[in-house]
Short mmCIF file of C-alpha atoms in Angstrom, two decimals:
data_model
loop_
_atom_site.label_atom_id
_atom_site.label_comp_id
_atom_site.label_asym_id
_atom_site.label_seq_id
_atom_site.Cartn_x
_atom_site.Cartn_y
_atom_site.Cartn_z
CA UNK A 733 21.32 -3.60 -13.06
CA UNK A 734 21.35 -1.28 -9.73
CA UNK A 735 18.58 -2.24 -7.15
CA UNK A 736 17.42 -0.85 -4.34
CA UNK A 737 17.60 -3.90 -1.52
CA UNK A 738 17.48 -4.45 2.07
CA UNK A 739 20.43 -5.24 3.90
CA UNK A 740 19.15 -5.30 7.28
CA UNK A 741 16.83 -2.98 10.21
CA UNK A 742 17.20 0.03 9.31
CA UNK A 743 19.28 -0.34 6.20
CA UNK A 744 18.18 -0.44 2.47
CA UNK A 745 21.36 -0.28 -0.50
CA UNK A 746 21.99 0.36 -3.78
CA UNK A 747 23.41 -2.35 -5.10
CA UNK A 748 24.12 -4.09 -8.46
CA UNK A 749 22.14 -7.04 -9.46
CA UNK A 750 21.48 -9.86 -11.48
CA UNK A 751 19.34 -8.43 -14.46
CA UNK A 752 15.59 -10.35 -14.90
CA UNK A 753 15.35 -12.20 -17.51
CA UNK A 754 11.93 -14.23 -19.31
CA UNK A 755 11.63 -17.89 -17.22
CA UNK A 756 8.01 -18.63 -18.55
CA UNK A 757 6.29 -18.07 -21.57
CA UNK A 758 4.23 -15.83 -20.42
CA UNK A 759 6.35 -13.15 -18.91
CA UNK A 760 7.42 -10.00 -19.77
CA UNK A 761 10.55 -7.93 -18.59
CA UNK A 762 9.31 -3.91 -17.67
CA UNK A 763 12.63 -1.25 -17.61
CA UNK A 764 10.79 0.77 -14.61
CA UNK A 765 10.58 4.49 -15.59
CA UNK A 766 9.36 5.48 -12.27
CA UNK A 767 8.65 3.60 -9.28
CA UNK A 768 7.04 4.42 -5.49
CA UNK A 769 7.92 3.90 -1.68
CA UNK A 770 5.05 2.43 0.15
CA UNK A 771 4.64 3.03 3.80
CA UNK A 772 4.02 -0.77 3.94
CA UNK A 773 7.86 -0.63 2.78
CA UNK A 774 8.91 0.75 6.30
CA UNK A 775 7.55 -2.71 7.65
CA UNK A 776 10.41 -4.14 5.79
CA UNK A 777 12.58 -1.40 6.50
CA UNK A 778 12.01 -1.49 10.52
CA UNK A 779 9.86 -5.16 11.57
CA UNK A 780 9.71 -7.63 8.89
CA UNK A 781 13.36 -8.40 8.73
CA UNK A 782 12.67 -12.16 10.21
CA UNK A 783 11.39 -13.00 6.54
CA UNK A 784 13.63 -11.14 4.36
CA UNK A 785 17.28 -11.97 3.14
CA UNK A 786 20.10 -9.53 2.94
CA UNK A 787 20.43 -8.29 -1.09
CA UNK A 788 16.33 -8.75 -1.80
CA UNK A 789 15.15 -5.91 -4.15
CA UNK A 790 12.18 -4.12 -2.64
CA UNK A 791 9.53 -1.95 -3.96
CA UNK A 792 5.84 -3.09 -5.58
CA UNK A 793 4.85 -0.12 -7.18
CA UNK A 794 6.35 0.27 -10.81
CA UNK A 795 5.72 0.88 -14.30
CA UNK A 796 7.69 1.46 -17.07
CA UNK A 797 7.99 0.15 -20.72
CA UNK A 798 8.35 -3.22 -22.02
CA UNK A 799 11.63 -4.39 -22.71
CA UNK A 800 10.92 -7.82 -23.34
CA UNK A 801 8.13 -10.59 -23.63
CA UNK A 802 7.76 -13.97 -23.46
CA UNK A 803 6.58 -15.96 -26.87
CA UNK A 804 3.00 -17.16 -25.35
CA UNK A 805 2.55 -13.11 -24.85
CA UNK A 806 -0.49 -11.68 -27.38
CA UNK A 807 -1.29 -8.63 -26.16
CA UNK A 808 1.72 -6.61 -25.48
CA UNK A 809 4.67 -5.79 -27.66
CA UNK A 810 8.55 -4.20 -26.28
CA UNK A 811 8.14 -0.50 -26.23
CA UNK A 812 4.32 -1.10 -25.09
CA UNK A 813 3.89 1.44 -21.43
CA UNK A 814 2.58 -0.65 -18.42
CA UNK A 815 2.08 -0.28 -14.80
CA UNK A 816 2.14 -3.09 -12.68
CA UNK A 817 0.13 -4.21 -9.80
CA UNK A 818 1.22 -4.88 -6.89
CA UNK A 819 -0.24 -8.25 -6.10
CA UNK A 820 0.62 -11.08 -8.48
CA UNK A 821 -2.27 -11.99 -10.00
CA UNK A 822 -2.86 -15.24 -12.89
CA UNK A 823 -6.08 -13.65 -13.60
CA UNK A 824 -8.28 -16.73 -14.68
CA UNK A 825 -8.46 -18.79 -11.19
CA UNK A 826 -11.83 -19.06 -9.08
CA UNK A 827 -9.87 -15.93 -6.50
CA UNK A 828 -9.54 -14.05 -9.97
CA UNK A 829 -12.96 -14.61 -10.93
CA UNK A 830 -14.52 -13.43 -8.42
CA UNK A 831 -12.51 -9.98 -8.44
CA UNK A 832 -10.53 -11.11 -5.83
CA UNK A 833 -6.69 -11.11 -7.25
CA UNK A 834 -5.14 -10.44 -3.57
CA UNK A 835 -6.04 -14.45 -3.20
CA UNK A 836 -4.96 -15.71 -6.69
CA UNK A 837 -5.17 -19.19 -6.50
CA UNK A 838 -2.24 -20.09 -8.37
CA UNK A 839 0.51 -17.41 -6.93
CA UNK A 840 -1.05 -17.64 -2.58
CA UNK A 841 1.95 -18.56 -0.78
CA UNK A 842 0.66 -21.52 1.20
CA UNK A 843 4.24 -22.57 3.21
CA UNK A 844 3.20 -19.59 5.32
CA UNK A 845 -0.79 -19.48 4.80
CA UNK A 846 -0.83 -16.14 2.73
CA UNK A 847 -2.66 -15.12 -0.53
CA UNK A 848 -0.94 -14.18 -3.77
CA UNK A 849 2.02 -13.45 -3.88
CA UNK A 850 3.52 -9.66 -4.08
CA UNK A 851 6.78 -8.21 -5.94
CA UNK A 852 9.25 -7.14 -2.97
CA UNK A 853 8.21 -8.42 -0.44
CA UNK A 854 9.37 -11.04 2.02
CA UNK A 855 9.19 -15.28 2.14
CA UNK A 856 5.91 -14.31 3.70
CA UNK A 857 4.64 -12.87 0.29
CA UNK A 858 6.57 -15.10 -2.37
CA UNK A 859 10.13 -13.45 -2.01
CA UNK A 860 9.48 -12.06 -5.76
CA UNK A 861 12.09 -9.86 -6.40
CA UNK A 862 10.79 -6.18 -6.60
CA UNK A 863 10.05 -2.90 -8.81
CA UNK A 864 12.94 -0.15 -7.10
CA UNK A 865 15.09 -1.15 -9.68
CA UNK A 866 16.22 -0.80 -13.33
CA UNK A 867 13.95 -3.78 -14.58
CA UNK A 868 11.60 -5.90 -13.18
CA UNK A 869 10.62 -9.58 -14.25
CA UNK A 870 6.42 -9.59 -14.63
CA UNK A 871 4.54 -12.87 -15.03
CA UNK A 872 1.03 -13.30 -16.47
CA UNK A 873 1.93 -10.69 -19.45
CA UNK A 874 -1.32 -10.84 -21.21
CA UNK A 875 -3.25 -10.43 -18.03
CA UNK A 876 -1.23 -9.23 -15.03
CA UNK A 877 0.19 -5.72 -16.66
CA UNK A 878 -2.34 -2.29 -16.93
CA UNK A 879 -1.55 -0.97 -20.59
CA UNK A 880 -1.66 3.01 -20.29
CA UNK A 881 -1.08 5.42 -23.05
CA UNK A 882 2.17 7.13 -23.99
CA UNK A 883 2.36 10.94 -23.48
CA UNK A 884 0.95 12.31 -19.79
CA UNK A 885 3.59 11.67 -17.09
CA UNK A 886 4.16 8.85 -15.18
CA UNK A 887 2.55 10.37 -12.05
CA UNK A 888 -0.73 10.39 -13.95
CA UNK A 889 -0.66 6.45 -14.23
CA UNK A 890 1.71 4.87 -11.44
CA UNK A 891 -0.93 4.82 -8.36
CA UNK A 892 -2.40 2.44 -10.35
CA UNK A 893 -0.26 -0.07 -8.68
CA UNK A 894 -1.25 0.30 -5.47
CA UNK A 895 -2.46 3.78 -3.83
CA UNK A 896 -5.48 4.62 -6.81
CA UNK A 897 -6.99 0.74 -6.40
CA UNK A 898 -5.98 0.52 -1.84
CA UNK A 899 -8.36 3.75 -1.44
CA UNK A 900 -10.35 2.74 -3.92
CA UNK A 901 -10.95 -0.47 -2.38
CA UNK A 902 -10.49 1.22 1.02
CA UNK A 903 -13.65 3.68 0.42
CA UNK A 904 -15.58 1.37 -1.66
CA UNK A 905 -15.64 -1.02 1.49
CA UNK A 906 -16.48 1.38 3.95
CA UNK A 907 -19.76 1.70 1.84
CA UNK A 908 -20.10 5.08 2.66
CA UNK A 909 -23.93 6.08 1.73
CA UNK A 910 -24.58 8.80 -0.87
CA UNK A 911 -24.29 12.10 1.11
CA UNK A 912 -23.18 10.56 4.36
CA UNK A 913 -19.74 11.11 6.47
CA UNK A 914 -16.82 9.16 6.71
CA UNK A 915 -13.89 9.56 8.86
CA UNK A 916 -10.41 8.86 7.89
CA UNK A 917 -7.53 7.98 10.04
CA UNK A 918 -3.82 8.25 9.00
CA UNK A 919 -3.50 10.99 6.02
CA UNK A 920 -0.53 8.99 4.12
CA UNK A 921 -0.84 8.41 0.94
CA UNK A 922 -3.37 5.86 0.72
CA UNK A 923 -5.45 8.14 3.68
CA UNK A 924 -5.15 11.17 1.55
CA UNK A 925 -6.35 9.69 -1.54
CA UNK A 926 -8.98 7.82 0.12
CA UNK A 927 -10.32 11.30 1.31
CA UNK A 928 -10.18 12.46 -2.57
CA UNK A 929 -12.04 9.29 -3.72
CA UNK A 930 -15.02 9.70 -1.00
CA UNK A 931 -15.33 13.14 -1.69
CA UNK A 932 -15.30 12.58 -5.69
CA UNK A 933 -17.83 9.41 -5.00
CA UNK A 934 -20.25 11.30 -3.04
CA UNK A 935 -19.14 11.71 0.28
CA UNK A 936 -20.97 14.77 2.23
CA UNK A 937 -18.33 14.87 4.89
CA UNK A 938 -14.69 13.91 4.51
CA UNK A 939 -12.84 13.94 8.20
CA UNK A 940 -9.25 13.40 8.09
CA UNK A 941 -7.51 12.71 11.16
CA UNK A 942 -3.42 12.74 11.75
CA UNK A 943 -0.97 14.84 13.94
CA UNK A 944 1.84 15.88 11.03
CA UNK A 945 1.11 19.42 10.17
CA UNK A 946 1.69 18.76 6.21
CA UNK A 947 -0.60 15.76 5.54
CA UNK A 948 -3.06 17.71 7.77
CA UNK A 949 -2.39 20.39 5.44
CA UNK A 950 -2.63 18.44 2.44
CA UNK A 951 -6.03 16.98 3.01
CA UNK A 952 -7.27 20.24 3.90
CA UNK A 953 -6.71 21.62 0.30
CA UNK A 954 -8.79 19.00 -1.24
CA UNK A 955 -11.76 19.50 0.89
CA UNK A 956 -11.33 17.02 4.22
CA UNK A 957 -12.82 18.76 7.02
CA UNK A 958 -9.29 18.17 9.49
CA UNK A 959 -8.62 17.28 13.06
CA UNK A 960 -4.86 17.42 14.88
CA UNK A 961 -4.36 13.96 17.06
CA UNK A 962 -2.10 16.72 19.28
CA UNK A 963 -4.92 18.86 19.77
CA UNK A 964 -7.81 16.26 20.08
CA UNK A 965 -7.20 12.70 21.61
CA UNK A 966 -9.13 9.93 23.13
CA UNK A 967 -12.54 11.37 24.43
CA UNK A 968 -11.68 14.88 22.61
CA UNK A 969 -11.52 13.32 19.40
CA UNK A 970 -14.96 10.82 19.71
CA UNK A 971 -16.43 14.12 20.70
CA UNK A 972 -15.47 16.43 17.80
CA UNK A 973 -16.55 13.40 15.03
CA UNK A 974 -19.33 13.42 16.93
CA UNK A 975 -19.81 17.09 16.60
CA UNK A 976 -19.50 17.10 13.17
CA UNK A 977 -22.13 13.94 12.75
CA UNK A 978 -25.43 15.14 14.84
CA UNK A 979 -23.86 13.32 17.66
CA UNK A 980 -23.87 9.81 15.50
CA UNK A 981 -20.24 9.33 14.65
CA UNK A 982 -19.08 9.04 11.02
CA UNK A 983 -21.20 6.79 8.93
CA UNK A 984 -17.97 4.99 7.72
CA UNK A 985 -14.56 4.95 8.94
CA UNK A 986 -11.37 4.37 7.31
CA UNK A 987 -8.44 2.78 9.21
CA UNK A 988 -5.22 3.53 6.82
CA UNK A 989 -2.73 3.41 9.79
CA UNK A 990 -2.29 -0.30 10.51
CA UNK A 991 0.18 -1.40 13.11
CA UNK A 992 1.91 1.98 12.56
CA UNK A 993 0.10 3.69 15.10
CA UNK A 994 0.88 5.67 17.74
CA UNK A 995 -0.21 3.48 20.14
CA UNK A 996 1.84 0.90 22.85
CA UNK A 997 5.20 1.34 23.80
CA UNK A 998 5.01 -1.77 24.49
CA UNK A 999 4.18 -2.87 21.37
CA UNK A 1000 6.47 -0.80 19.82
CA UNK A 1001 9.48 -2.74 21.66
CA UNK A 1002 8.19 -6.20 20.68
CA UNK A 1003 7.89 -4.51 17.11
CA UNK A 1004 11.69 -3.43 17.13
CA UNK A 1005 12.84 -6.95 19.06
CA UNK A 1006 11.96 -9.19 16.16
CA UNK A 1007 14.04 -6.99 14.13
CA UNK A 1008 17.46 -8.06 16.23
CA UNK A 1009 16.72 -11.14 17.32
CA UNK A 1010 17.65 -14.10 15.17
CA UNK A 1011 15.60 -15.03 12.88
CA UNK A 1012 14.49 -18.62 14.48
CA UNK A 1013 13.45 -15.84 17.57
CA UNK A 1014 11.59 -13.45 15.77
CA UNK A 1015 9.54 -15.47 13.48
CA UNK A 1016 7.42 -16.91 16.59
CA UNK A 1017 7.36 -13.55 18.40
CA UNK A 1018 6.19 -11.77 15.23
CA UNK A 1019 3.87 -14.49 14.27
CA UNK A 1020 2.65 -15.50 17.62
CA UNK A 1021 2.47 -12.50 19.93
CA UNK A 1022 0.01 -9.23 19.98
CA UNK A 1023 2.83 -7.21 19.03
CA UNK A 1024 0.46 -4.93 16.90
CA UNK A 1025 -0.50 -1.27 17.58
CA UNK A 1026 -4.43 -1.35 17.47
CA UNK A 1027 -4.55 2.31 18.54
CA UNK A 1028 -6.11 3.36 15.24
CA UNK A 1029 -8.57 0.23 15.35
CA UNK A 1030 -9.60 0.72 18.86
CA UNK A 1031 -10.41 4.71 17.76
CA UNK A 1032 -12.25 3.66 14.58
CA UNK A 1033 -14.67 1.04 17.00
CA UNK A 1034 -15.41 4.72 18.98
CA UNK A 1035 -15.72 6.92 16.29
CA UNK A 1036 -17.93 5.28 13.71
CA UNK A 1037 -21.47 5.58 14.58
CA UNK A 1038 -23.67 2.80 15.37
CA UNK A 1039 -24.89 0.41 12.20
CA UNK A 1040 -22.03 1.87 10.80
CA UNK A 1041 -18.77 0.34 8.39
CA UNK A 1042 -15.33 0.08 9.13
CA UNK A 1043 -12.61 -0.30 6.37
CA UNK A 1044 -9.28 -1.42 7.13
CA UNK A 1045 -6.79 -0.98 4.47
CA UNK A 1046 -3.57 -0.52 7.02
CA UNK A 1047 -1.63 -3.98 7.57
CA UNK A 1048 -1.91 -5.29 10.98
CA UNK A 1049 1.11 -8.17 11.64
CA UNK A 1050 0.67 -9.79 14.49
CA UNK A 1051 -1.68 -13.03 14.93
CA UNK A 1052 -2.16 -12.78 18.88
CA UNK A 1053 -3.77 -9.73 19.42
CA UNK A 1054 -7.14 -9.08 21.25
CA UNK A 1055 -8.51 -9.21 17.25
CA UNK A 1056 -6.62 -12.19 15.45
CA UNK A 1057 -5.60 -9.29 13.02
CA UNK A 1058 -3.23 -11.23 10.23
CA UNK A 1059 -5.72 -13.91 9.80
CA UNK A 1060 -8.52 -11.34 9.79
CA UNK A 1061 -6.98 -9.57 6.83
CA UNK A 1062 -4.78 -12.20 4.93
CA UNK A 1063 -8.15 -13.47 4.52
CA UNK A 1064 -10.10 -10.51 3.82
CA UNK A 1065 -12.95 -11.49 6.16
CA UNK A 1066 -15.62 -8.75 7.35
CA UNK A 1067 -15.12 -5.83 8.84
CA UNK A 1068 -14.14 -5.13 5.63
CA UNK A 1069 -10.24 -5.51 5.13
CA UNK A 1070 -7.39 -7.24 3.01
CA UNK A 1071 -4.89 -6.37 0.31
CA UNK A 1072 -5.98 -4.01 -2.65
CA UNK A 1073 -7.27 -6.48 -5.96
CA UNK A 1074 -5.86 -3.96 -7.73
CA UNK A 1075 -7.20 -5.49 -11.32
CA UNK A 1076 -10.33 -5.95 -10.20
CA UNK A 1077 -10.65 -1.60 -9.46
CA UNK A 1078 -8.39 -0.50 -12.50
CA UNK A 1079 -11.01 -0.43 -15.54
CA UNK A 1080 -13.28 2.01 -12.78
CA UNK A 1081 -10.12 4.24 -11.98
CA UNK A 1082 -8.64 4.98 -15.31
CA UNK A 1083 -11.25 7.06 -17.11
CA UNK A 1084 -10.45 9.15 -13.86
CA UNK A 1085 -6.82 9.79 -14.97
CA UNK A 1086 -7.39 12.44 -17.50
CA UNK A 1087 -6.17 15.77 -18.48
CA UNK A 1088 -9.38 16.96 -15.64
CA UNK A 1089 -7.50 14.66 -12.93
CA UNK A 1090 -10.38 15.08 -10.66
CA UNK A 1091 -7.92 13.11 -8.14
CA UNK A 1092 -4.87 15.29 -8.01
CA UNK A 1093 -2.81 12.46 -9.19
CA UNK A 1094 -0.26 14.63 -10.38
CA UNK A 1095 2.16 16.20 -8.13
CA UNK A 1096 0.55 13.65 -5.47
CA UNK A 1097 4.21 12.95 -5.05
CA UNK A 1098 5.85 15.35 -2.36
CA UNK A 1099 9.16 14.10 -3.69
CA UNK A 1100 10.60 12.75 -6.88
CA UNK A 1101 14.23 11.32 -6.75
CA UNK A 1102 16.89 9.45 -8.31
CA UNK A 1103 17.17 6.09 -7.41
CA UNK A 1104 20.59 6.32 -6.13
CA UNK A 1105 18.51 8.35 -2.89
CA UNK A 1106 16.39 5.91 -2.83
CA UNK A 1107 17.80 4.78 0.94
CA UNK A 1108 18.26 8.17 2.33
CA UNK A 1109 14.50 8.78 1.11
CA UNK A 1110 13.38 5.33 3.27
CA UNK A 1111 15.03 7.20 6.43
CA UNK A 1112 13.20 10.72 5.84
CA UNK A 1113 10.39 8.75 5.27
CA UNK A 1114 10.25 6.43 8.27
CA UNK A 1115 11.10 9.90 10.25
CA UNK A 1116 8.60 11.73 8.64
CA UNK A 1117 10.84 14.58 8.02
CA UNK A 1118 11.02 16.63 5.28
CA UNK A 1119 7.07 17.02 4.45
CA UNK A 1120 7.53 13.65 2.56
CA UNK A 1121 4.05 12.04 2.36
CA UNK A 1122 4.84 10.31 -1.24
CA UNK A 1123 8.31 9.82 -2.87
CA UNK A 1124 8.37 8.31 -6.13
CA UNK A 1125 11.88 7.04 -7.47
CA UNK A 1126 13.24 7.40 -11.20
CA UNK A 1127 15.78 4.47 -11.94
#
């Protein structure tokens, strides 16, 4: 089958692969009808490379239609349409139980300390191959796949791997209070639709923060009160939430940025060392030393008022910083932080994704392309060029 997979900084391929096949019982083989770039991707694409081989397939958000299943699988049947989440999750552990499938018990990767493991996405994470391809391999069949109707478009169901249940998460952490004001920082995909999802749940005041003219733009037609990093930064910016809050700061505030930021230079060096340096160099530097950007963090701390919540859904790396940042979210420990459980938010979001589509799910995407473009569409979207805020690929 053709694959999308990284083949070093800088430099994803289509290539052919080794089609997936049923090892357990339990599994079921998806052919992918449409699948998503992540801005967590460009961590692969740019930092991560210490803990990922040349020829892995990337990409966690997919869905498609069953091709396959295993003989223990009840519930599904080939030709059945699924979207799959992101995090690998057995669904009937203690983690699952308690609505927490981003530490399933019997996928965490414990060689390297992590939680469950995710499709596409590096030794750190399981080294599961990934969803930008033709067909993808799914375990847990019966409990891991989100069964969606046949009919509306893909775009109306395939956030349901990962951007609908990360801002859902994202906002329902920041426990924004019924008419109150949160401010969100980074307008990417998961910012934007974090906006949409505080707005629709109540929020009084959306403020979306970011310096790219079209995600500014974006979250501006569906209500977010905006403010340009270029035009308000540091003091400027505390003072214009502040504005905007009767001199409080935002109730709640959203970091979707993660070590991303604008922030260190650096930083930003370390960031792009452990991506040349062998691999027995990098791992300690990238493990070891505050190479994060905590730019965004630092702002949220100023900008949310006092009592208030901040929600981190942008991954931080590094585990030397002046926060301890990987453990803090690997482990999902308060402020409130870690990995989308995407199952345990997917029963709330679906009546949502209707012919009303309160959440603008469809044409969320800016850009919807062949798989073939798949690595020229990394590289626009690492540069931000383009106005590409969401690219969805069709193998």
């Amino acid at each position: 089958m053709r694959a999308l997979t990284w083949q070093g900084r800088e430099d994803v391929r289509i290539a052919d692969v080794p089609d997936p096949r049923i090892e357990e019982p339990s599994d079921i083989v998806v052919k992918v009808t449409s699948t998503g770039i992540c801005g967590s991707d460009l961590h692969l694409y740019a930092v991560l490379g210490a803990y990922i081989d040349r020829g892995d397939v990337l990409g966690h958000e997919a869905m498609g239609v069953v091709e396959e299943t295993g003989p223990e699988v009840g519930t599904l049947r080939r030709g059945d349409r699924v979207v799959v989440p992101f995090n690998i999750s057995c669904g009937a552990c203690f983690m699952c139980d308690q609505g927490l499938q981003s530490q399933c018990e019997t996928t965490q990767v414990r060689e390297y300390g992590k939680g469950a493991a995710l499709f596409g996405y590096t030794k750190l994470y399981g080294q599961v191959p990934g969803g930008q391809a033709e067909y993808l391999r799914v375990p847990f069949g019966d409990t891991l796949p989100v069964k969606v109707p046949h009919g509306p478009p893909d775009e109306r169901f395939v956030y349901l791997s990962d951007v609908l249940p990360t801002a859902w998460q994202a906002v329902e952490y920041a426990g924004v209070p019924n008419a109150g004001t949160v401010a969100v920082l980074g307008l990417g995909p998961i910012g934007q639709m974090c906006c949409r999802i505080a707005r629709h749940r109540g929020a009084r005041l959306v403020i979306g923060i970011d310096l790219v003219d079209e995600r500014l733009q974006r979250a501006r037609e569906h209500g977010a009160h905006t403010l340009d990093l270029r035009q308000h930064s540091g003091d400027a910016l505390v003072e214009a939430v502040r504005d905007l809050t009767d001199g409080r700061g935002a109730d709640a505030v959203i970091d979707a940025v993660g070590m991303e930021a604008h922030g260190s230079s650096v930083a930003a060096l370390a960031q792009k060392a452990t991506a040349v340096l062998p691999d027995a160099l990098a791992r300690p530097l990238l493990e070891h030393a505050g190479i994060d950007r905590l730019e965004a963090l630092h702002t949220a701390i100023e900008l949310v008022r006092r009592g208030g919540t901040i929600s981190v859904s942008g991954v931080y790396g590094g585990a030397v910083d002046p926060m301890p940042m990987l453990t803090l979210f690997d482990k999902q420990i308060q402020l409130r932080m870690g990995q989308a459980n995407v199952r345990a938010w997917t029963d709330d979001i679906l009546p949502l994704l209707t012919d009303a589509d309160p959440l603008g799910v469809e044409g969320f995407a800016t850009h919807v392309l062949p798989l073939e473009e798949g690595p020229d569409a990394y590289a626009r979207f690492q540069a931000k060029k383009d106005g590409m805020v969401k690219t969805l690929l069709t193998p």
